[in-house]
Structure formats: C-alpha cells, structure tokens
C-alpha cells in the first residue's frame, strides 16, 4: 500500500511539473510592451523572464519589440514587432493569434506530430524547423518564409 501511495505521489509531482512547463517566457524586450493576463486583469509592463500562459495578450507600442520563447532551450521563439497585438492561444508547442501588426516566428526542435501556428483574422500559418514573418494590416495577411 505504501508503494502505491508513493507511486501516486510521484505521478502528481511529475504531472504538476509538466503543467507548470505549459508557459511561454519573455526573453527580451525594448520599449513599451504591455501584458494582460486575462479578461479582467489590467495591462501591466512586461519584464524579462516573465512567464506567460494561454490567453495572455501582449501589445507593443511605437518602436517597441518583444521576444518570447516557447521552450527551455530558446529554440522556438516569436518576436512581436512594433505596434502589434497578439494573444497566446497555447504554449505546447504553440499557437498565437495576431490581431494587428507583425510577428517573426522561428520554430526549431518540435515533434513531427505537432505544429506551431500564427493565426490572424484571415489566415493561419504554421511550420516546423524554419522561420517566417506574418503580418496583418487590418484587412489582409502576408506571410514570408526564410530558410
């Protein structure tokens, strides 16, 4: 009985650790970058190593820029360009919604069965092992890929 209890406790510790890993993190930023954690929270300034879960909104003002990582090794990153607004939809392996502006995504080392997506009101772009820029100007989406 004691072994069963210890095994159960071990599973709880492991799975709670995995649940905590379900977040993105601010790697760097410049300028005025604001974060809103949920619908009822207020906008607050971003800071380095800030942990971000699903449903977090991020806005960059004027000449501001913010880079997020979606993994511990910083192999999968998203850079939110100036005057942009995004919402993190999921963090494993990742999905963001770009409501305005431009983001650059560089996605490396994710499982072949998974994908990373950048969504806009008019399109969905996704890839693995490459970088791409997605831009939404309020009417149309532009996507360009880099090797």
CSV table of N, CA and C in Angstrom, one decimal:
chain,number,residue,atom,x,y,z
A,1,UNK,N,0.8,-1.2,0.0
A,1,UNK,CA,0.0,0.0,0.0
A,1,UNK,C,0.9,1.3,0.0
A,2,UNK,N,1.9,1.2,0.8
A,2,UNK,CA,2.8,2.4,0.8
A,2,UNK,C,3.5,2.7,-0.5
A,3,UNK,N,3.8,1.6,-1.3
A,3,UNK,CA,4.4,1.8,-2.6
A,3,UNK,C,3.4,2.5,-3.6
A,4,UNK,N,2.1,2.0,-3.5
A,4,UNK,CA,1.1,2.6,-4.3
A,4,UNK,C,0.9,4.1,-4.0
A,5,UNK,N,0.9,4.4,-2.7
A,5,UNK,CA,0.8,5.8,-2.3
A,5,UNK,C,2.0,6.6,-2.8
A,6,UNK,N,3.2,6.1,-2.7
A,6,UNK,CA,4.4,6.8,-3.2
A,6,UNK,C,4.4,7.0,-4.7
A,7,UNK,N,3.9,5.9,-5.4
A,7,UNK,CA,3.8,6.0,-6.8
A,7,UNK,C,2.8,7.1,-7.2
A,8,UNK,N,1.7,7.1,-6.6
A,8,UNK,CA,0.7,8.1,-6.8
A,8,UNK,C,1.2,9.5,-6.6
A,9,UNK,N,1.9,9.7,-5.5
A,9,UNK,CA,2.5,11.0,-5.2
A,9,UNK,C,3.5,11.4,-6.2
A,10,UNK,N,4.3,10.4,-6.7
A,10,UNK,CA,5.3,10.7,-7.8
A,10,UNK,C,4.6,11.2,-9.0
A,11,UNK,N,3.5,10.5,-9.4
A,11,UNK,CA,2.8,11.0,-10.6
A,11,UNK,C,2.3,12.4,-10.4
A,12,UNK,N,1.8,12.7,-9.2
A,12,UNK,CA,1.2,14.0,-9.0
A,12,UNK,C,2.4,15.1,-9.2
A,13,UNK,N,3.5,14.8,-8.6
A,13,UNK,CA,4.7,15.7,-8.7
A,13,UNK,C,5.1,15.9,-10.2
A,14,UNK,N,5.2,14.8,-10.9
A,14,UNK,CA,5.6,14.8,-12.3
A,14,UNK,C,4.7,15.6,-13.1
A,15,UNK,N,3.4,15.3,-13.0
A,15,UNK,CA,2.4,15.9,-13.8
A,15,UNK,C,2.2,17.4,-13.4
A,16,UNK,N,2.3,17.7,-12.2
A,16,UNK,CA,2.2,19.1,-11.8
A,16,UNK,C,3.4,19.9,-12.4
A,17,UNK,N,4.6,19.3,-12.4
A,17,UNK,CA,5.7,19.9,-13.1
A,17,UNK,C,5.5,20.1,-14.5
A,18,UNK,N,4.9,19.1,-15.2
A,18,UNK,CA,4.6,19.3,-16.6
A,18,UNK,C,3.6,20.4,-16.8
A,19,UNK,N,2.6,20.5,-16.0
A,19,UNK,CA,1.6,21.6,-16.1
A,19,UNK,C,2.3,23.0,-15.9
A,20,UNK,N,3.3,23.1,-15.0
A,20,UNK,CA,4.0,24.3,-14.9
A,20,UNK,C,4.8,24.7,-16.1
A,21,UNK,N,5.2,23.7,-16.9
A,21,UNK,CA,6.0,23.9,-18.1
A,21,UNK,C,5.2,24.4,-19.2
A,22,UNK,N,3.9,24.5,-19.0
A,22,UNK,CA,3.0,24.9,-20.1
A,22,UNK,C,2.9,26.5,-20.1
A,23,UNK,N,4.0,27.1,-20.4
A,23,UNK,CA,4.0,28.5,-20.5
A,23,UNK,C,5.1,29.0,-21.4
A,24,UNK,N,4.9,30.2,-21.9
A,24,UNK,CA,5.9,30.9,-22.7
A,24,UNK,C,6.7,31.8,-21.7
A,25,UNK,N,7.8,32.4,-22.2
A,25,UNK,CA,8.5,33.3,-21.3
A,25,UNK,C,9.1,34.5,-22.2
A,26,UNK,N,9.1,35.7,-21.6
A,26,UNK,CA,9.7,36.9,-22.2
A,26,UNK,C,11.2,36.7,-22.1
A,27,UNK,N,11.8,36.7,-23.3
A,27,UNK,CA,13.3,36.6,-23.4
A,27,UNK,C,13.9,37.9,-23.3
A,28,UNK,N,13.3,38.8,-24.1
A,28,UNK,CA,13.8,40.2,-24.1
A,28,UNK,C,12.8,41.1,-24.6
A,29,UNK,N,12.9,42.4,-24.4
A,29,UNK,CA,12.0,43.4,-24.9
A,29,UNK,C,12.7,44.8,-24.9
A,30,UNK,N,12.2,45.6,-25.7
A,30,UNK,CA,12.7,47.0,-25.8
A,30,UNK,C,11.5,47.9,-26.0
A,31,UNK,N,11.4,49.0,-25.2
A,31,UNK,CA,10.4,50.0,-25.3
A,31,UNK,C,9.2,49.6,-24.4
A,32,UNK,N,8.0,50.0,-24.9
A,32,UNK,CA,6.8,49.9,-24.1
A,32,UNK,C,6.0,48.6,-24.6
A,33,UNK,N,6.1,47.6,-23.8
A,33,UNK,CA,5.5,46.3,-24.1
A,33,UNK,C,4.5,46.0,-22.9
A,34,UNK,N,3.2,45.8,-23.2
A,34,UNK,CA,2.2,45.6,-22.2
A,34,UNK,C,1.7,44.2,-22.3
A,35,UNK,N,1.3,43.7,-21.1
A,35,UNK,CA,0.8,42.3,-21.0
A,35,UNK,C,-0.5,42.3,-20.2
A,36,UNK,N,-1.5,41.6,-20.6
A,36,UNK,CA,-2.7,41.4,-19.9
A,36,UNK,C,-3.0,39.9,-19.7
A,37,UNK,N,-3.0,39.5,-18.5
A,37,UNK,CA,-3.0,38.1,-18.2
A,37,UNK,C,-4.4,37.4,-18.4
A,38,UNK,N,-5.5,38.1,-18.3
A,38,UNK,CA,-6.8,37.6,-18.5
A,38,UNK,C,-7.8,38.7,-18.8
A,39,UNK,N,-9.0,38.4,-19.1
A,39,UNK,CA,-10.0,39.4,-19.4
A,39,UNK,C,-10.2,40.5,-18.4
A,40,UNK,N,-10.1,40.1,-17.1
A,40,UNK,CA,-10.4,41.1,-16.1
A,40,UNK,C,-9.2,41.8,-15.5
A,41,UNK,N,-8.0,41.3,-15.8
A,41,UNK,CA,-6.8,41.9,-15.3
A,41,UNK,C,-6.5,43.2,-16.0
A,42,UNK,N,-5.7,44.0,-15.5
A,42,UNK,CA,-5.2,45.3,-16.1
A,42,UNK,C,-4.0,45.1,-16.9
A,43,UNK,N,-3.7,45.9,-17.8
A,43,UNK,CA,-2.5,45.9,-18.6
A,43,UNK,C,-1.3,46.3,-17.7
A,44,UNK,N,-0.2,45.5,-17.8
A,44,UNK,CA,1.0,45.8,-17.0
A,44,UNK,C,2.2,45.7,-17.9
A,45,UNK,N,3.3,46.3,-17.4
A,45,UNK,CA,4.5,46.3,-18.2
A,45,UNK,C,5.2,44.9,-18.2
A,46,UNK,N,5.7,44.5,-19.3
A,46,UNK,CA,6.4,43.3,-19.4
A,46,UNK,C,7.8,43.4,-18.7
A,47,UNK,N,8.3,42.3,-18.3
A,47,UNK,CA,9.7,42.2,-17.8
A,47,UNK,C,10.3,40.9,-18.3
A,48,UNK,N,11.7,40.9,-18.3
A,48,UNK,CA,12.4,39.8,-18.7
A,48,UNK,C,12.1,38.6,-17.8
A,49,UNK,N,12.0,37.4,-18.4
A,49,UNK,CA,11.7,36.1,-17.7
A,49,UNK,C,10.3,36.1,-17.2
A,50,UNK,N,9.4,37.0,-17.6
A,50,UNK,CA,8.0,37.0,-17.3
A,50,UNK,C,7.4,35.7,-17.9
A,51,UNK,N,6.7,35.0,-17.1
A,51,UNK,CA,6.1,33.7,-17.5
A,51,UNK,C,4.7,34.0,-18.0
A,52,UNK,N,4.3,33.5,-19.2
A,52,UNK,CA,3.1,33.7,-19.8
A,52,UNK,C,2.3,32.4,-20.2
A,53,UNK,N,1.1,32.3,-19.8
A,53,UNK,CA,0.3,31.1,-20.1
A,53,UNK,C,-0.7,31.4,-21.2
A,54,UNK,N,-1.5,30.4,-21.5
A,54,UNK,CA,-2.6,30.6,-22.5
A,54,UNK,C,-3.5,31.8,-22.2
A,55,UNK,N,-4.0,32.5,-23.2
A,55,UNK,CA,-5.0,33.6,-23.1
A,55,UNK,C,-4.3,34.9,-22.7
A,56,UNK,N,-3.0,34.9,-22.5
A,56,UNK,CA,-2.3,36.2,-22.2
A,56,UNK,C,-2.2,37.0,-23.5
A,57,UNK,N,-2.5,38.3,-23.4
A,57,UNK,CA,-2.4,39.3,-24.5
A,57,UNK,C,-1.2,40.1,-24.3
A,58,UNK,N,-0.6,40.4,-25.5
A,58,UNK,CA,0.7,41.3,-25.5
A,58,UNK,C,0.5,42.3,-26.5
A,59,UNK,N,0.8,43.6,-26.1
A,59,UNK,CA,0.8,44.7,-27.1
A,59,UNK,C,2.2,45.4,-27.1
A,60,UNK,N,2.7,45.7,-28.3
A,60,UNK,CA,3.9,46.5,-28.4
A,60,UNK,C,3.5,47.9,-28.9
A,61,UNK,N,4.0,48.9,-28.3
A,61,UNK,CA,3.7,50.3,-28.8
A,61,UNK,C,4.8,50.8,-29.7
A,62,UNK,N,4.5,51.9,-30.4
A,62,UNK,CA,5.5,52.6,-31.2
A,62,UNK,C,6.7,51.8,-31.7
A,63,UNK,N,7.9,52.1,-31.2
A,63,UNK,CA,9.1,51.4,-31.6
A,63,UNK,C,9.5,50.2,-30.7
A,64,UNK,N,8.5,49.6,-30.1
A,64,UNK,CA,8.8,48.6,-29.1
A,64,UNK,C,8.9,47.2,-29.8
A,65,UNK,N,9.5,46.2,-29.1
A,65,UNK,CA,9.7,44.9,-29.7
A,65,UNK,C,9.7,43.9,-28.5
A,66,UNK,N,9.2,42.7,-28.6
A,66,UNK,CA,9.3,41.7,-27.6
A,66,UNK,C,9.5,40.4,-28.1
A,67,UNK,N,10.4,39.6,-27.5
A,67,UNK,CA,10.7,38.3,-28.0
A,67,UNK,C,10.3,37.3,-26.9
A,68,UNK,N,9.6,36.3,-27.3
A,68,UNK,CA,9.1,35.2,-26.4
A,68,UNK,C,9.8,33.9,-26.8
A,69,UNK,N,10.0,33.0,-25.8
A,69,UNK,CA,10.4,31.7,-26.1
A,69,UNK,C,9.3,30.7,-25.6
A,70,UNK,N,9.2,29.6,-26.4
A,70,UNK,CA,8.2,28.6,-26.1
A,70,UNK,C,8.8,27.3,-25.6
A,71,UNK,N,10.1,27.3,-25.3
A,71,UNK,CA,10.8,26.1,-24.8
A,71,UNK,C,12.0,26.5,-24.0
A,72,UNK,N,12.4,25.6,-23.1
A,72,UNK,CA,13.5,25.9,-22.2
A,72,UNK,C,14.8,26.2,-22.9
A,73,UNK,N,15.1,25.7,-24.1
A,73,UNK,CA,16.4,25.9,-24.8
A,73,UNK,C,16.4,27.1,-25.7
A,74,UNK,N,15.3,27.8,-25.7
A,74,UNK,CA,15.1,29.0,-26.5
A,74,UNK,C,15.3,28.7,-28.0
A,75,UNK,N,14.9,27.5,-28.5
A,75,UNK,CA,15.0,27.2,-29.9
A,75,UNK,C,13.7,27.6,-30.6
A,76,UNK,N,12.6,27.7,-29.9
A,76,UNK,CA,11.3,28.2,-30.6
A,76,UNK,C,11.0,29.6,-30.0
A,77,UNK,N,11.2,30.6,-30.9
A,77,UNK,CA,10.9,32.0,-30.4
A,77,UNK,C,9.9,32.7,-31.3
A,78,UNK,N,9.3,33.7,-30.8
A,78,UNK,CA,8.4,34.6,-31.5
A,78,UNK,C,8.8,36.0,-31.1
A,79,UNK,N,9.1,36.8,-32.1
A,79,UNK,CA,9.4,38.2,-31.9
A,79,UNK,C,8.2,39.0,-32.4
A,80,UNK,N,7.6,39.8,-31.4
A,80,UNK,CA,6.5,40.6,-31.7
A,80,UNK,C,7.0,42.0,-32.1
A,81,UNK,N,6.8,42.4,-33.3
A,81,UNK,CA,7.3,43.7,-33.8
A,81,UNK,C,6.5,44.9,-33.3
A,82,UNK,N,7.0,46.1,-33.6
A,82,UNK,CA,6.4,47.3,-33.2
A,82,UNK,C,4.9,47.4,-33.5
A,83,UNK,N,4.2,48.1,-32.7
A,83,UNK,CA,2.7,48.4,-32.9
A,83,UNK,C,1.9,47.1,-33.3
A,84,UNK,N,2.1,46.1,-32.5
A,84,UNK,CA,1.5,44.8,-32.8
A,84,UNK,C,0.7,44.4,-31.5
A,85,UNK,N,-0.3,43.5,-31.8
A,85,UNK,CA,-1.1,42.9,-30.7
A,85,UNK,C,-1.3,41.4,-30.9
A,86,UNK,N,-0.9,40.6,-29.9
A,86,UNK,CA,-1.1,39.1,-30.1
A,86,UNK,C,-1.8,38.6,-28.8
A,87,UNK,N,-2.3,37.4,-29.0
A,87,UNK,CA,-2.9,36.6,-27.8
A,87,UNK,C,-2.2,35.2,-27.9
A,88,UNK,N,-1.7,34.7,-26.8
A,88,UNK,CA,-1.2,33.4,-26.8
A,88,UNK,C,-2.4,32.4,-26.6
A,89,UNK,N,-2.6,31.6,-27.6
A,89,UNK,CA,-3.7,30.6,-27.6
A,89,UNK,C,-3.2,29.3,-26.9
A,90,UNK,N,-2.0,28.9,-27.2
A,90,UNK,CA,-1.5,27.7,-26.5
A,90,UNK,C,0.0,27.8,-26.5
A,91,UNK,N,0.7,27.1,-25.6
A,91,UNK,CA,2.1,27.2,-25.5
A,91,UNK,C,2.8,25.9,-25.8
A,92,UNK,N,2.2,24.8,-25.9
A,92,UNK,CA,2.8,23.5,-26.2
A,92,UNK,C,2.2,22.9,-27.5
A,93,UNK,N,2.8,22.9,-28.6
A,93,UNK,CA,4.1,23.6,-28.9
A,93,UNK,C,3.9,25.0,-29.1
A,94,UNK,N,2.7,25.5,-29.4
A,94,UNK,CA,2.4,26.9,-29.5
A,94,UNK,C,1.5,27.4,-30.6
A,95,UNK,N,0.7,28.4,-30.2
A,95,UNK,CA,-0.2,29.0,-31.2
A,95,UNK,C,-0.5,30.4,-30.7
A,96,UNK,N,-0.3,31.4,-31.6
A,96,UNK,CA,-0.7,32.7,-31.2
A,96,UNK,C,-1.6,33.3,-32.2
A,97,UNK,N,-2.4,34.3,-31.8
A,97,UNK,CA,-3.4,35.0,-32.6
A,97,UNK,C,-2.9,36.4,-32.8
A,98,UNK,N,-2.6,36.8,-34.0
A,98,UNK,CA,-2.1,38.1,-34.3
A,98,UNK,C,-3.3,39.0,-34.8
A,99,UNK,N,-3.7,39.9,-34.0
A,99,UNK,CA,-4.9,40.8,-34.4
A,99,UNK,C,-4.4,42.0,-35.1
A,100,UNK,N,-3.2,42.4,-34.9
A,100,UNK,CA,-2.6,43.5,-35.7
A,100,UNK,C,-1.1,43.5,-35.6
A,101,UNK,N,-0.5,44.0,-36.7
A,101,UNK,CA,0.9,44.1,-36.7
A,101,UNK,C,1.7,43.0,-37.3
A,102,UNK,N,2.9,42.7,-36.8
A,102,UNK,CA,3.8,41.7,-37.4
A,102,UNK,C,4.5,40.9,-36.4
A,103,UNK,N,4.7,39.6,-36.6
A,103,UNK,CA,5.5,38.7,-35.8
A,103,UNK,C,6.4,37.9,-36.6
A,104,UNK,N,7.6,37.6,-36.1
A,104,UNK,CA,8.5,36.7,-36.7
A,104,UNK,C,8.6,35.4,-35.8
A,105,UNK,N,8.4,34.3,-36.4
A,105,UNK,CA,8.4,33.0,-35.6
A,105,UNK,C,9.6,32.2,-36.1
A,106,UNK,N,10.4,31.7,-35.2
A,106,UNK,CA,11.5,30.7,-35.6
A,106,UNK,C,11.3,29.5,-34.7
A,107,UNK,N,10.9,28.4,-35.3
A,107,UNK,CA,10.4,27.2,-34.6
A,107,UNK,C,11.4,26.1,-34.9
A,108,UNK,N,12.0,25.6,-33.9
A,108,UNK,CA,13.0,24.5,-34.0
A,108,UNK,C,12.7,23.4,-33.0
A,109,UNK,N,13.1,22.2,-33.4
A,109,UNK,CA,13.1,21.0,-32.5
A,109,UNK,C,11.7,20.7,-31.9
A,110,UNK,N,10.6,20.7,-32.7
A,110,UNK,CA,9.4,20.2,-32.1
A,110,UNK,C,9.0,18.9,-32.8
A,111,UNK,N,8.3,18.1,-32.1
A,111,UNK,CA,7.9,16.8,-32.6
A,111,UNK,C,7.2,16.9,-33.9
A,112,UNK,N,7.4,15.9,-34.8
A,112,UNK,CA,6.8,15.9,-36.1
A,112,UNK,C,5.3,15.9,-36.1
A,113,UNK,N,4.7,15.4,-35.0
A,113,UNK,CA,3.3,15.3,-34.9
A,113,UNK,C,2.6,16.6,-34.4
A,114,UNK,N,3.5,17.6,-34.1
A,114,UNK,CA,3.0,18.8,-33.5
A,114,UNK,C,3.3,20.0,-34.5
A,115,UNK,N,2.7,21.1,-34.3
A,115,UNK,CA,2.9,22.2,-35.1
A,115,UNK,C,2.8,23.5,-34.3
A,116,UNK,N,3.4,24.6,-34.8
A,116,UNK,CA,3.3,25.9,-34.2
A,116,UNK,C,2.5,26.7,-35.2
A,117,UNK,N,1.6,27.5,-34.8
A,117,UNK,CA,0.7,28.3,-35.7
A,117,UNK,C,0.7,29.8,-35.3
A,118,UNK,N,0.7,30.6,-36.3
A,118,UNK,CA,0.3,32.0,-36.1
A,118,UNK,C,-1.0,32.3,-36.9
A,119,UNK,N,-2.0,32.7,-36.1
A,119,UNK,CA,-3.3,32.9,-36.7
A,119,UNK,C,-3.6,34.4,-36.8
A,120,UNK,N,-4.3,34.7,-37.8
A,120,UNK,CA,-4.8,36.1,-38.0
A,120,UNK,C,-6.3,36.0,-38.3
A,121,UNK,N,-7.0,37.1,-38.4
A,121,UNK,CA,-8.5,37.0,-38.7
A,121,UNK,C,-8.7,36.5,-40.1
A,122,UNK,N,-7.7,36.4,-41.0
A,122,UNK,CA,-7.9,36.0,-42.4
A,122,UNK,C,-7.1,34.8,-42.8
A,123,UNK,N,-6.1,34.3,-41.9
A,123,UNK,CA,-5.3,33.2,-42.3
A,123,UNK,C,-4.7,32.4,-41.1
A,124,UNK,N,-4.1,31.3,-41.4
A,124,UNK,CA,-3.4,30.5,-40.4
A,124,UNK,C,-2.1,30.1,-41.1
A,125,UNK,N,-0.9,30.4,-40.5
A,125,UNK,CA,0.4,30.0,-41.0
A,125,UNK,C,1.0,29.1,-39.9
A,126,UNK,N,1.6,28.0,-40.4
A,126,UNK,CA,2.3,27.1,-39.4
A,126,UNK,C,3.5,26.4,-40.1
A,127,UNK,N,4.5,26.1,-39.3
A,127,UNK,CA,5.6,25.4,-39.8
A,127,UNK,C,6.4,24.8,-38.6
A,128,UNK,N,7.5,24.0,-39.0
A,128,UNK,CA,8.4,23.5,-38.1
A,128,UNK,C,9.8,23.6,-38.7
A,129,UNK,N,10.8,23.9,-37.9
A,129,UNK,CA,12.2,23.9,-38.3
A,129,UNK,C,12.5,25.1,-39.2
A,130,UNK,N,11.8,26.2,-39.2
A,130,UNK,CA,12.1,27.3,-40.1
A,130,UNK,C,11.6,28.6,-39.4
A,131,UNK,N,11.9,29.7,-40.1
A,131,UNK,CA,11.4,31.0,-39.6
A,131,UNK,C,10.5,31.6,-40.6
A,132,UNK,N,9.5,32.4,-40.1
A,132,UNK,CA,8.6,33.1,-41.0
A,132,UNK,C,8.0,34.3,-40.4
A,133,UNK,N,7.7,35.3,-41.2
A,133,UNK,CA,7.1,36.6,-40.8
A,133,UNK,C,5.7,36.5,-41.2
A,134,UNK,N,4.8,36.9,-40.2
A,134,UNK,CA,3.4,37.0,-40.5
A,134,UNK,C,3.0,38.4,-40.2
A,135,UNK,N,2.2,39.1,-41.1
A,135,UNK,CA,1.8,40.4,-40.9
A,135,UNK,C,0.3,40.5,-41.2
A,136,UNK,N,-0.4,41.3,-40.4
A,136,UNK,CA,-1.8,41.5,-40.6
A,136,UNK,C,-2.0,43.0,-40.5
A,137,UNK,N,-2.5,43.6,-41.6
A,137,UNK,CA,-2.7,45.1,-41.7
A,137,UNK,C,-4.1,45.5,-41.4
A,138,UNK,N,-5.0,44.7,-40.9
A,138,UNK,CA,-6.4,45.0,-40.6
A,138,UNK,C,-7.3,44.5,-41.7
A,139,UNK,N,-6.7,44.2,-42.9
A,139,UNK,CA,-7.5,43.6,-44.0
A,139,UNK,C,-7.0,42.3,-44.5
A,140,UNK,N,-5.7,42.3,-44.7
A,140,UNK,CA,-5.1,41.1,-45.3
A,140,UNK,C,-3.9,40.6,-44.5
A,141,UNK,N,-3.6,39.3,-44.7
A,141,UNK,CA,-2.5,38.7,-44.1
A,141,UNK,C,-1.4,38.5,-45.1
A,142,UNK,N,-0.1,38.7,-44.7
A,142,UNK,CA,1.0,38.5,-45.6
A,142,UNK,C,1.9,37.5,-44.8
A,143,UNK,N,2.5,36.5,-45.5
A,143,UNK,CA,3.4,35.6,-44.8
A,143,UNK,C,4.6,35.4,-45.7
A,144,UNK,N,5.8,35.5,-45.2
A,144,UNK,CA,7.0,35.3,-45.9
A,144,UNK,C,7.9,34.3,-45.1
A,145,UNK,N,8.5,33.4,-45.8
A,145,UNK,CA,9.3,32.4,-45.1
A,145,UNK,C,10.8,32.6,-45.4
A,146,UNK,N,11.6,32.3,-44.4
A,146,UNK,CA,13.1,32.4,-44.5
A,146,UNK,C,13.6,31.0,-44.2
A,147,UNK,N,14.7,30.6,-44.9
A,147,UNK,CA,15.2,29.2,-44.7
A,147,UNK,C,15.8,29.0,-43.4
